[in-house]
Coordinates of C-alpha atoms and ligand atoms in Angstrom, one line a residue:
M1 CA 20.5 8.0 9.8
E2 CA 17.2 9.7 9.1
N3 CA 14.1 8.6 11.0
V4 CA 12.6 7.2 7.8
D5 CA 15.6 4.9 7.5
Y6 CA 15.0 3.5 10.9
A7 CA 11.3 3.1 10.1
R8 CA 12.1 1.4 6.8
T9 CA 14.4 -1.1 8.6
L10 CA 11.8 -2.0 11.2
G11 CA 9.1 -2.2 8.5
E12 CA 11.3 -4.7 6.6
I13 CA 11.6 -6.8 9.7
A14 CA 7.9 -6.8 10.0
D15 CA 7.5 -7.9 6.4
L16 CA 10.1 -10.7 6.7
L17 CA 8.5 -12.0 10.0
E18 CA 5.1 -12.0 8.4
L19 CA 6.4 -14.0 5.5
Q20 CA 7.8 -16.5 7.9
G21 CA 4.4 -16.8 9.5
A22 CA 5.5 -15.2 12.8
N23 CA 3.1 -14.3 15.6
V24 CA 0.8 -11.4 14.5
F25 CA 1.5 -9.4 17.6
R26 CA 5.2 -9.6 17.1
V27 CA 4.7 -8.4 13.5
R28 CA 2.5 -5.6 14.6
A29 CA 5.0 -4.5 17.3
Y30 CA 7.5 -3.7 14.6
R31 CA 5.0 -2.0 12.4
N32 CA 3.8 0.2 15.2
A33 CA 7.3 1.1 16.2
A34 CA 8.1 2.0 12.5
R35 CA 5.1 4.3 12.5
T36 CA 6.1 5.9 15.7
I37 CA 9.5 6.7 14.4
E38 CA 8.3 7.9 11.0
T39 CA 6.2 10.6 12.5
L40 CA 8.4 11.6 15.4
S41 CA 9.2 15.3 15.5
Q42 CA 12.6 14.7 16.9
S43 CA 15.3 12.7 15.2
I44 CA 16.3 9.4 16.7
D45 CA 19.9 10.3 16.2
S46 CA 19.6 13.4 18.3
L47 CA 17.6 11.5 20.9
L48 CA 20.3 8.9 21.3
E49 CA 23.0 11.5 21.5
D50 CA 21.2 12.9 24.5
E51 CA 22.1 10.8 27.5
D52 CA 18.9 11.4 29.5
A53 CA 16.5 10.6 26.7
R54 CA 15.1 7.1 26.8
L55 CA 13.7 5.4 23.7
V56 CA 11.4 3.2 25.8
D57 CA 9.5 6.4 26.7
L58 CA 8.3 6.6 23.1
P59 CA 5.0 5.0 22.3
S60 CA 5.2 1.4 20.9
I61 CA 8.9 1.1 21.7
G62 CA 9.8 -1.5 24.4
K63 CA 13.1 -2.7 25.7
D64 CA 13.8 -5.1 22.8
L65 CA 13.0 -2.6 20.1
A66 CA 15.0 0.1 21.9
A67 CA 18.0 -2.2 21.9
K68 CA 17.6 -2.9 18.1
I69 CA 17.3 0.8 17.4
T70 CA 20.4 1.5 19.4
E71 CA 22.3 -1.2 17.6
L72 CA 21.3 0.4 14.3
Y73 CA 22.4 3.8 15.5
E74 CA 25.8 2.6 16.8
T75 CA 26.7 0.2 14.0
G76 CA 24.5 1.2 11.1
E77 CA 23.4 -2.4 10.8
L78 CA 21.2 -5.0 12.6
E79 CA 22.3 -8.5 13.1
F80 CA 18.7 -9.7 13.5
L81 CA 17.7 -8.3 10.1
A82 CA 20.7 -9.8 8.4
E83 CA 19.7 -13.2 9.8
L84 CA 16.1 -12.8 8.6
R85 CA 17.3 -11.8 5.2
E86 CA 19.3 -15.1 5.0
E87 CA 16.1 -17.0 5.7
V88 CA 13.7 -15.2 3.3
P89 CA 14.4 -14.1 -0.3
T90 CA 13.8 -10.3 -0.2
S91 CA 11.9 -10.2 -3.4
L92 CA 9.1 -12.1 -1.7
I93 CA 8.3 -8.9 0.0
E94 CA 7.4 -7.3 -3.4
I95 CA 5.4 -10.4 -4.2
M96 CA 3.5 -10.1 -0.9
R97 CA 2.6 -6.5 -1.7
I98 CA 0.8 -7.4 -4.9
P99 CA -2.9 -6.8 -4.2
S100 CA -4.7 -10.0 -3.3
L101 CA -1.5 -12.0 -2.5
G102 CA -0.3 -11.0 1.0
P103 CA 2.1 -12.9 3.2
K104 CA 0.3 -16.3 3.4
R105 CA 0.0 -16.7 -0.4
A106 CA 3.5 -15.4 -1.0
K107 CA 4.8 -18.0 1.3
Q108 CA 2.7 -20.7 -0.4
L109 CA 4.1 -19.6 -3.8
W110 CA 7.6 -19.8 -2.5
E111 CA 7.2 -23.2 -0.9
A112 CA 5.1 -24.9 -3.6
L113 CA 6.5 -23.4 -6.8
D114 CA 9.8 -22.0 -5.6
I115 CA 8.8 -18.5 -6.7
T116 CA 11.1 -15.9 -5.3
S117 CA 11.0 -13.1 -7.8
I118 CA 8.4 -11.1 -9.7
D119 CA 9.7 -12.6 -13.0
D120 CA 9.2 -16.1 -11.6
L121 CA 5.7 -15.1 -10.6
E122 CA 4.9 -13.7 -14.0
D123 CA 6.2 -16.8 -15.8
A124 CA 4.1 -19.0 -13.5
A125 CA 1.0 -17.0 -14.0
R126 CA 1.4 -16.9 -17.7
S127 CA 1.8 -20.6 -17.9
D128 CA -1.2 -21.3 -15.7
A129 CA 1.0 -22.8 -13.0
L130 CA -0.8 -20.9 -10.3
L131 CA -4.1 -22.7 -11.0
E132 CA -2.6 -25.9 -9.5
L133 CA -2.3 -24.3 -6.1
P134 CA -5.1 -24.7 -3.6
G135 CA -7.1 -21.5 -3.2
F136 CA -5.9 -20.0 -6.5
G137 CA -8.2 -19.7 -9.5
E138 CA -8.5 -17.9 -12.9
T139 CA -9.6 -14.7 -11.4
L140 CA -6.8 -14.5 -8.9
Q141 CA -4.3 -15.4 -11.5
A142 CA -5.5 -12.6 -13.7
R143 CA -5.4 -10.2 -10.8
V144 CA -1.8 -11.2 -10.1
L145 CA -0.8 -10.3 -13.7
T146 CA -2.5 -6.9 -13.4
G147 CA -0.8 -6.4 -10.1
I148 CA 2.6 -7.1 -11.6
K149 CA 2.0 -4.6 -14.4
Q150 CA 1.0 -1.9 -11.9
L151 CA 4.0 -2.7 -9.7
R152 CA 6.4 -2.3 -12.6
A153 CA 4.9 1.0 -13.6
R154 CA 5.5 2.6 -10.2
V155 CA 8.8 1.3 -9.0
G156 CA 11.3 4.0 -8.2
R157 CA 8.8 6.7 -7.5
F158 CA 8.9 8.4 -4.0
K159 CA 5.8 9.7 -2.3
L160 CA 6.1 13.5 -2.0
S161 CA 6.3 13.3 1.8
E162 CA 9.2 10.8 1.5
A163 CA 11.0 13.1 -1.0
D164 CA 10.5 16.0 1.5
V165 CA 12.4 14.0 4.2
Y166 CA 15.5 13.9 1.9
A167 CA 15.0 17.2 0.1
E168 CA 14.7 19.6 3.1
P169 CA 18.0 18.7 4.7
L170 CA 19.8 18.6 1.4
V171 CA 18.6 22.0 0.4
D172 CA 19.7 23.4 3.8
Y173 CA 23.1 21.9 3.2
L174 CA 23.4 23.2 -0.4
R175 CA 22.5 26.7 0.6
K176 CA 25.8 26.7 2.7
A177 CA 27.9 26.3 -0.4
E178 CA 30.2 29.2 -1.4
G179 CA 28.5 32.0 -3.3
V180 CA 25.0 30.5 -3.6
V181 CA 22.4 33.1 -4.7
D182 CA 19.4 31.1 -5.9
L183 CA 18.6 27.5 -5.0
E184 CA 15.3 25.8 -5.7
I185 CA 13.9 22.4 -6.4
A186 CA 12.0 22.3 -9.8
G187 CA 10.3 19.4 -11.5
S188 CA 7.5 17.3 -10.2
Y189 CA 8.6 18.3 -6.6
R190 CA 7.8 21.9 -7.2
R191 CA 4.5 21.0 -8.9
R192 CA 3.8 19.1 -5.7
C193 CA 2.9 15.9 -7.5
E194 CA 1.9 13.1 -5.2
T195 CA 5.0 11.1 -6.2
V196 CA 8.3 12.2 -7.6
G197 CA 10.7 10.3 -9.9
D198 CA 13.8 12.3 -9.0
L199 CA 14.7 15.8 -7.7
D200 CA 15.8 18.5 -10.1
I201 CA 17.6 21.3 -8.3
L202 CA 18.7 24.5 -9.9
A203 CA 21.2 27.0 -8.5
T204 CA 23.0 30.2 -9.3
T205 CA 26.1 31.4 -7.6
S206 CA 27.9 34.8 -7.5
Q207 CA 30.9 33.1 -8.9
G208 CA 32.4 29.7 -9.5
S209 CA 31.1 26.2 -9.3
A210 CA 32.3 25.1 -5.8
I211 CA 28.7 24.1 -5.1
M212 CA 29.2 21.0 -7.4
D213 CA 32.0 19.5 -5.2
H214 CA 30.0 20.5 -2.1
F215 CA 27.0 18.6 -3.5
V216 CA 28.8 15.3 -4.3
A217 CA 30.4 15.4 -0.9
Y218 CA 27.0 15.4 0.8
G219 CA 26.8 12.7 3.6
G220 CA 23.6 11.2 2.2
V221 CA 25.1 10.5 -1.2
E222 CA 25.6 6.8 -2.1
D223 CA 26.7 7.1 -5.8
V224 CA 28.0 10.0 -7.8
L225 CA 26.6 9.4 -11.3
V226 CA 27.9 12.6 -12.9
N227 CA 30.1 15.3 -11.5
G228 CA 30.5 18.2 -14.0
P229 CA 30.8 22.0 -13.8
T230 CA 27.2 22.7 -14.7
K231 CA 25.4 19.5 -14.0
S232 CA 25.9 16.8 -11.4
S233 CA 23.8 13.8 -10.5
V234 CA 23.9 11.6 -7.4
R235 CA 21.9 8.8 -5.9
L236 CA 21.2 9.1 -2.2
A237 CA 21.3 6.1 0.1
S238 CA 17.5 5.9 0.0
G239 CA 17.7 5.4 -3.8
L240 CA 16.4 8.9 -4.7
Q241 CA 18.2 10.4 -7.6
V242 CA 19.1 14.1 -7.4
D243 CA 20.2 16.3 -10.3
L244 CA 21.8 19.7 -9.6
R245 CA 22.2 22.2 -12.4
L246 CA 24.2 25.4 -12.1
V247 CA 22.8 28.0 -14.4
A248 CA 23.7 31.6 -15.3
R249 CA 22.0 34.2 -13.2
E250 CA 20.6 36.0 -16.2
S251 CA 18.8 32.9 -17.4
Y252 CA 17.6 31.6 -14.0
G253 CA 13.9 32.3 -14.7
A254 CA 14.1 30.4 -18.0
A255 CA 15.8 27.4 -16.4
L256 CA 13.4 27.4 -13.5
Y257 CA 10.5 27.5 -15.9
Y258 CA 11.8 24.8 -18.1
F259 CA 12.8 22.3 -15.4
T260 CA 9.6 22.8 -13.5
G261 CA 7.7 21.3 -16.4
S262 CA 5.5 19.5 -16.8
K263 CA 6.8 18.4 -20.1
A264 CA 3.3 18.5 -21.5
H265 CA 2.9 22.1 -20.3
N266 CA 6.2 23.1 -21.7
I267 CA 5.4 21.6 -25.1
A268 CA 2.0 23.5 -25.2
V269 CA 3.7 26.8 -24.3
R270 CA 6.5 26.2 -26.8
G271 CA 3.8 25.7 -29.5
I272 CA 2.2 29.1 -28.7
A273 CA 5.7 30.7 -28.8
R274 CA 6.4 29.1 -32.2
E275 CA 3.2 30.7 -33.7
R276 CA 4.7 34.0 -32.7
G277 CA 8.1 33.2 -34.2
L278 CA 9.7 32.7 -30.8
K279 CA 11.8 29.9 -29.5
V280 CA 11.7 28.7 -25.9
N281 CA 14.4 26.6 -24.2
E282 CA 16.1 26.4 -20.8
Y283 CA 18.2 29.5 -21.6
G284 CA 15.4 31.8 -22.4
V285 CA 12.8 32.9 -25.0
F286 CA 14.5 33.9 -28.2
S287 CA 13.4 36.0 -31.2
G288 CA 16.0 34.8 -33.8
D289 CA 19.2 34.8 -31.8
D290 CA 18.1 37.6 -29.4
P291 CA 17.0 36.7 -25.9
I292 CA 13.8 38.6 -25.1
A293 CA 13.1 37.0 -21.7
A294 CA 15.1 34.8 -19.3
A295 CA 15.7 36.4 -15.9
T296 CA 12.4 35.5 -14.2
E297 CA 9.6 33.1 -14.8
E298 CA 7.2 36.1 -15.1
D299 CA 9.3 37.4 -18.0
V300 CA 9.1 34.0 -19.7
F301 CA 5.3 33.9 -19.4
A302 CA 4.9 37.5 -20.3
S303 CA 6.8 37.0 -23.6
V304 CA 3.9 34.8 -24.8
D305 CA 1.3 37.1 -23.2
L306 CA 0.5 34.9 -20.2
P307 CA 0.4 35.7 -16.5
W308 CA 2.6 33.7 -14.2
I309 CA 0.9 30.3 -13.7
P310 CA 1.3 28.5 -10.3
P311 CA 3.5 25.3 -10.7
E312 CA 0.7 23.0 -9.4
L313 CA -1.4 23.9 -12.4
R314 CA 1.3 23.3 -15.1
E315 CA 0.0 20.0 -16.4
D316 CA -1.5 21.1 -19.7
R317 CA -5.0 20.6 -18.3
G318 CA -6.5 23.8 -19.4
E319 CA -4.3 26.2 -17.4
I320 CA -2.9 28.0 -20.5
Q321 CA -6.4 28.8 -21.9
E322 CA -7.7 29.9 -18.5
A323 CA -4.6 32.0 -18.0
R324 CA -5.0 33.7 -21.3
A325 CA -8.6 34.5 -20.5
G326 CA -7.6 35.9 -17.1
R327 CA -9.5 33.2 -15.3
L328 CA -6.8 31.4 -13.3
P329 CA -8.1 30.3 -9.9
K330 CA -6.7 32.0 -6.8
L331 CA -5.5 28.8 -5.2
I332 CA -6.3 27.8 -1.6
E333 CA -3.4 28.2 0.9
L334 CA -2.6 26.3 4.1
T335 CA -3.5 29.3 6.2
D336 CA -7.0 29.3 4.9
I337 CA -7.8 26.0 6.8
R338 CA -9.9 26.6 9.9
G339 CA -10.7 23.0 11.1
D340 CA -9.8 19.4 10.7
L341 CA -12.7 16.9 10.2
Q342 CA -11.0 13.5 10.6
M343 CA -8.7 12.2 13.3
H344 CA -8.6 9.1 15.6
S345 CA -8.1 9.0 19.3
Q346 CA -6.9 6.3 21.7
S347 CA -10.4 4.9 21.8
S348 CA -9.7 3.3 18.3
D349 CA -6.4 3.1 16.6
G350 CA -5.1 6.6 17.4
E351 CA -2.2 7.3 19.8
N352 CA -3.4 10.4 21.6
T353 CA -6.2 11.2 24.0
I354 CA -9.0 13.5 22.9
D355 CA -7.7 16.1 25.3
E356 CA -4.3 16.0 23.6
L357 CA -5.8 16.2 20.2
V358 CA -7.9 19.2 21.3
Q359 CA -4.8 21.0 22.6
A360 CA -2.9 20.3 19.4
C361 CA -5.8 21.6 17.2
R362 CA -6.0 24.7 19.4
E363 CA -2.2 25.2 18.9
R364 CA -2.8 25.1 15.2
G365 CA -5.3 27.9 15.5
Y366 CA -8.3 25.8 14.4
E367 CA -11.8 26.8 15.2
Y368 CA -13.3 23.4 15.0
M369 CA -12.3 19.7 14.8
A370 CA -14.0 16.3 14.7
I371 CA -13.0 13.1 16.5
T372 CA -13.8 10.3 14.1
D373 CA -13.0 7.0 15.7
H374 CA -13.6 3.7 13.8
T375 CA -16.8 1.7 14.3
P376 CA -17.2 -2.0 15.4
A377 CA -17.0 -3.5 11.9
L378 CA -13.2 -2.9 12.1
A379 CA -12.8 -5.6 14.6
M380 CA -9.5 -4.6 16.1
N381 CA -9.8 -0.8 15.9
G382 CA -13.6 -0.3 16.3
V383 CA -15.3 1.4 19.1
E384 CA -18.5 -0.1 20.6
P385 CA -21.7 2.0 20.6
S386 CA -21.7 2.3 24.4
E387 CA -18.1 3.6 24.2
F388 CA -19.2 6.2 21.7
K389 CA -21.9 7.4 24.1
K390 CA -19.3 7.7 26.9
Q391 CA -17.0 9.5 24.5
Y392 CA -19.6 12.1 23.6
K393 CA -20.3 12.8 27.3
R394 CA -16.6 13.3 27.8
I395 CA -16.5 15.7 24.8
D396 CA -19.4 17.7 26.4
K397 CA -17.4 18.0 29.6
L398 CA -14.2 19.0 27.7
Q399 CA -16.1 21.5 25.6
E400 CA -17.1 23.4 28.8
K401 CA -13.4 24.3 29.2
Y402 CA -12.9 25.9 25.8
D403 CA -14.7 28.6 24.0
D404 CA -12.1 29.0 21.3
I405 CA -12.6 25.6 19.6
R406 CA -15.7 23.4 18.9
I407 CA -15.2 19.7 19.3
L408 CA -17.5 18.0 16.9
K409 CA -18.8 14.6 17.9
S410 CA -18.4 12.2 15.1
A411 CA -17.2 8.7 13.9
E412 CA -15.7 7.3 10.8
V413 CA -18.7 5.0 10.2
D414 CA -17.9 1.9 8.2
I415 CA -19.9 1.3 5.1
L416 CA -20.9 -2.4 5.2
G417 CA -21.1 -4.7 2.2
E418 CA -24.5 -3.7 0.9
G419 CA -24.1 0.0 1.8
E420 CA -25.6 -0.2 5.3
L421 CA -24.0 1.9 8.0
D422 CA -22.2 0.2 10.9
L423 CA -24.0 2.2 13.6
D424 CA -27.7 2.6 14.4
D425 CA -29.6 5.8 13.7
D426 CA -30.1 6.6 17.4
L427 CA -26.3 6.8 17.8
L428 CA -25.9 8.7 14.5
D429 CA -28.4 11.2 15.9
L430 CA -26.0 12.0 18.8
M431 CA -23.3 13.1 16.3
D432 CA -22.6 16.6 15.0
I433 CA -21.2 15.3 11.8
V434 CA -21.2 11.8 10.3
V435 CA -18.2 10.6 8.2
I436 CA -18.5 7.4 6.2
A437 CA -15.9 5.2 4.5
V438 CA -15.2 1.9 2.9
H439 CA -12.5 -0.2 4.6
T440 CA -13.2 -3.7 3.7
R441 CA -14.3 -5.9 0.7
F442 CA -12.5 -3.9 -2.0
T443 CA -12.9 -6.6 -4.7
M444 CA -16.5 -6.3 -5.7
S445 CA -17.5 -5.2 -9.2
R446 CA -17.6 -1.6 -10.2
A447 CA -21.3 -1.5 -10.3
Q448 CA -21.7 -3.2 -6.9
M449 CA -19.2 -1.0 -5.3
T450 CA -20.8 2.1 -6.7
R451 CA -24.3 1.0 -5.6
R452 CA -22.9 0.2 -2.1
I453 CA -21.4 3.7 -1.6
V454 CA -24.3 5.5 -3.2
R455 CA -26.7 3.7 -0.9
A456 CA -24.6 4.8 2.1
M457 CA -24.5 8.4 0.9
Q458 CA -28.2 8.4 0.6
H459 CA -28.6 7.8 4.4
R460 CA -30.1 11.0 5.7
K461 CA -27.6 11.5 8.5
V462 CA -24.4 11.3 6.4
N463 CA -22.3 14.4 5.8
I464 CA -18.8 13.4 4.5
L465 CA -17.6 10.6 2.3
A466 CA -14.0 9.9 3.4
H467 CA -11.2 8.7 1.1
P468 CA -13.7 8.0 -1.6
T469 CA -11.6 5.7 -3.8
G470 CA -9.6 3.7 -1.2
R471 CA -6.3 3.9 -3.0
L472 CA -2.9 3.7 -1.2
I473 CA -0.2 5.3 -3.2
N474 CA 2.4 2.8 -4.4
R475 CA 0.5 0.0 -2.5
R476 CA -3.1 -0.4 -3.5
E477 CA -5.0 0.7 -6.6
P478 CA -8.3 2.4 -6.0
Y479 CA -11.2 0.0 -5.8
P480 CA -13.3 0.0 -9.0
V481 CA -16.0 2.7 -8.6
D482 CA -17.9 5.1 -10.8
I483 CA -16.4 8.3 -9.4
E484 CA -18.6 10.5 -11.6
E485 CA -21.6 8.9 -10.1
L486 CA -20.4 9.5 -6.6
V487 CA -19.8 13.2 -7.5
R488 CA -23.3 13.4 -8.9
V489 CA -24.9 11.9 -5.8
A490 CA -22.8 14.1 -3.6
R491 CA -24.2 17.1 -5.5
E492 CA -27.7 15.8 -5.3
E493 CA -27.6 14.8 -1.6
G494 CA -25.5 17.7 -0.4
I495 CA -22.6 15.5 0.8
L496 CA -19.1 16.8 1.2
L497 CA -16.3 14.7 -0.4
E498 CA -13.1 14.3 1.5
L499 CA -9.6 14.9 0.2
N500 CA -7.7 12.8 2.7
A501 CA -4.4 14.5 3.4
Q502 CA -2.5 11.4 4.6
P503 CA 0.5 11.5 2.2
H504 CA 0.0 7.8 1.3
R505 CA -3.7 8.4 0.5
L506 CA -4.3 11.8 -1.0
D507 CA -7.7 10.5 -1.9
L508 CA -9.5 12.1 -3.8
R509 CA -6.6 12.6 -6.3
D510 CA -6.1 15.9 -8.2
I511 CA -8.3 15.3 -11.2
Y512 CA -11.2 14.0 -9.2
V513 CA -10.9 17.0 -6.9
Q514 CA -11.2 19.2 -10.0
M515 CA -14.1 17.1 -11.2
A516 CA -16.0 17.7 -7.9
K517 CA -15.3 21.4 -8.1
L518 CA -16.7 21.6 -11.6
A519 CA -19.8 19.8 -10.4
G520 CA -20.2 22.3 -7.6
V521 CA -19.5 19.8 -4.8
K522 CA -17.5 21.1 -1.8
I523 CA -14.4 19.3 -0.6
V524 CA -13.2 18.9 3.0
I525 CA -9.5 18.5 3.5
S526 CA -8.9 16.2 6.5
T527 CA -5.7 14.8 7.9
D528 CA -7.1 11.5 9.3
A529 CA -4.4 11.9 11.9
H530 CA -3.6 8.9 14.1
R531 CA -1.3 11.0 16.2
I532 CA -0.7 14.7 16.8
I533 CA 2.2 15.1 14.4
E534 CA 0.0 13.8 11.6
L535 CA -2.2 16.9 12.0
D536 CA 0.6 18.6 10.0
H537 CA -0.2 16.4 7.0
M538 CA -2.7 19.1 6.2
R539 CA -0.1 20.7 4.0
Y540 CA -0.1 17.7 1.7
G541 CA -3.8 17.9 1.4
V542 CA -3.6 21.5 0.5
D543 CA -0.9 20.8 -2.1
Q544 CA -3.2 18.2 -3.7
A545 CA -6.2 20.6 -3.5
R546 CA -4.1 23.2 -5.4
R547 CA -3.3 20.6 -8.1
G548 CA -7.1 20.1 -8.3
W549 CA -7.6 23.9 -8.9
L550 CA -9.4 24.5 -5.6
E551 CA -9.9 28.0 -4.3
R552 CA -10.6 28.8 -0.7
T553 CA -14.3 28.9 -1.3
D554 CA -14.3 25.4 -2.7
V555 CA -13.2 23.9 0.6
A556 CA -15.7 23.6 3.3
N557 CA -13.2 23.6 6.2
T558 CA -12.0 27.1 5.3
Y559 CA -15.3 28.6 6.5
S560 CA -16.3 29.6 10.0
L561 CA -17.9 27.0 12.2
A562 CA -21.4 28.2 11.5
Q563 CA -20.9 28.4 7.8
F564 CA -19.2 25.0 7.8
L565 CA -22.2 23.4 9.6
E566 CA -24.5 25.0 7.2
L567 CA -22.5 23.6 4.2
A568 CA -22.5 20.2 5.8
K569 CA -26.2 20.2 6.5
R570 CA -28.3 18.0 4.3
Ligands
LIG601 P1 9.4 13.0 -12.4 O1 10.8 13.3 -12.1 O2 9.2 11.8 -13.2 O3 8.6 13.0 -11.1 O4 8.8 14.2 -13.2 P2 9.5 15.6 -13.7 O5 8.4 16.5 -14.2 O6 10.3 16.2 -12.6 O7 10.3 15.2 -14.9 P3 11.9 15.2 -15.1 O8 12.7 15.0 -13.9 O9 12.1 14.1 -16.2 O10 12.2 16.5 -15.8 C1 12.1 17.7 -15.1 C2 11.5 18.8 -16.0 O11 12.3 19.0 -17.2 C3 10.2 18.3 -16.7 O12 9.1 18.5 -15.8 C4 10.1 19.2 -17.9 C5 11.5 19.4 -18.3 N1 11.8 18.4 -19.4 C6 12.5 17.3 -19.3 N2 12.5 16.6 -20.5 C7 11.9 17.5 -21.4 C8 11.6 17.4 -22.8 O13 12.0 16.5 -23.5 N3 10.9 18.4 -23.3 C9 10.5 19.5 -22.5 N4 9.8 20.5 -23.1 N5 10.8 19.6 -21.2 C10 11.4 18.6 -20.6
LIG602 CA1 12.0 15.2 -11.5
LIG603 CA1 15.2 14.8 -13.6
LIG604 ZN1 -10.6 5.5 7.1

C-alpha cells in the first residue's frame, strides 16, 4: 500500500467517528495520524518491513493506531473500519463535506429525514423539506443546493500532488518495460494543472508493444478497461484512470503536443494552421498528405511559425499571440526561490521546533525564512502575545549561531470579523514581517468580506496577505471577495500577495496570480509548512506560479534578503 492509502483509511475512520458524534480528541487523533503518514518521507510498508523501526516513534501515532496500521499492512483490511461502515452510510461523508453542513447537521439529516445520499438530500432541499428541521432555513437550504452542484462538478478529479503519488512509481515501473525509448505523461498533468481528471501517458519503443502487457500487469491496477496494441486504459485502486498510448517514434513530438493540450490551445493552433492550408493532428502537421513536422514539439510549433511554448501556458489565454510577438515570459523555476515566508512551529499547530525548521531551510539552501505561528483568535492553535515575545527572544539567540540564514520574526495574524488584526501594534512592532489571513467567518457577503480584508491590508504594519481567497481544492469554494479590489489595494499599499503552495490550497490560483502580475503586484510563494517535509511543497507553488505566467522577477522571495525586505517595506 502507498502511504496515501493508509492516510485515506485513517481519514475515513475520523469522518465516520465524527458522524457518530464521537469524542473530538479521538477524531483528531485519527486525523493527525493521517496527516503524519501522508507527509512521511519513508513508506510505511518499508518501515514495517524493518524489524527495528517502531511506528510509535512517529509523531501522532500511539499504540492503538500503530496496531491498526500494522493490521492494515498485514491483511490489507481493518476490522474496526468495516464495523464503522456497517453503522454509518458512507455517502453521509460526502454530505458532511458540503460547505455549511458538517458532521452534526449530516447526522441530523440522517436521523430526522433518513437522508443517506446526495440524491436524497437534493430531493429534500428541492421540496423544502429541510426547512422543517431546527436550525435550517431558506439561506442554508439554498447553500446546500449550490454545494451539491459544486460537488458534482468536481467528483473524480485528483489534486496534482495526489496524482504525483501514483504517477511517479508508475512511470518508474513503465520505464523498465522492454525497449522503451520515450515515456512521458502528457495532458493536464504535464500542464501542472491543480487537479487532473486522468493521466495520459505516451511511449515509444525500439520495437514491439510489450509495454502494454507490462502496463496492465502493474500491481496498482484495479481494472483493465482497454488492452490494445497501441492504447490501453486502466483504473488504479485509488480510482485514478491512466491511458497509455504507444506511438511511432517519428511522430512522438506530434503526439506529445496533441495530448498535452489543452484542448482549447490545440483548437486555436489548429485554426492558425488551417489558415495556412495545413492540418494538425496527433500524427503530425500535414500539407496535403505530406507530413512536414512530427518528430519533436519544436517542429510542430515551428511549422506554424511559433517558438516552443511551455506546457503550463497552453491554455489559450494569450500565449499564442505573445509567442508570435516573441514576448513569452521566461518562467520562474524552483531553483530561483531563496526563502520561505510562511511556516508553523510547535508553538502553534506545527510539528517541528524552530531549530528544526531552521536546519531544514538551511539544508534547502534558503537565505531567509519566517516563522509564522497562528494568533490567539484561533483558539486551539493560537499563540499568546507573551509567548510570541519569548519566541522572538529565542529567535534572537538562535540567529547568533547562523550567518547563512536570516530567521524573520513573524506571525500569521488573524483578520478578525471587521478587519481588525488579532494582535496589538506593540507586538506587531517586534516583527520583521507581518503576514495576515482570514481563517474564520467565511460566509459574509462579498462586499463585507472585501471591506474586512481591505481594512486589514491598510494597517500600516502589514506586509503579506496569505491565501487570499481561502479556498480548499475539492473541499471548500473561495469565500466571496472582490479579488480585483484586493489586487488594487495591494498595489496601492505595497502589500505582497501570497501564493500558498500547500497542494490543497494553491491560493491565489493561476488566473489571479496573472492578474496580480499585470497590476504590478509582487507575489510571494510560501509553503505554509506544518512540518519539515511540507517545505518541499514549494514545487507546487512554483508550478502554479508558472501557470500564472510569473517570471523570477515577479516573485519577491527570489530576491536577496535585502531586496526582499525592500520589496516588502510599505
Ligand atoms: P483532464 O484529464 O480532465 O485533467 O484534462 P486533460 O487536458 O488531460 O484532458 P484529456 O485527458 O481529456 O485529454 C488529453 C489531451 O488530449 C487534451 O488536453 C487535449 C487532447 N484532446 C483530447 N480531446 C481532444 C479534442 O477533442 N480535440 C483536441 N484538439 N484535442 C483533444
Ligand atoms: Ca488527462
Ligand atoms: Ca485522458
Ligand atoms: Zn493560514
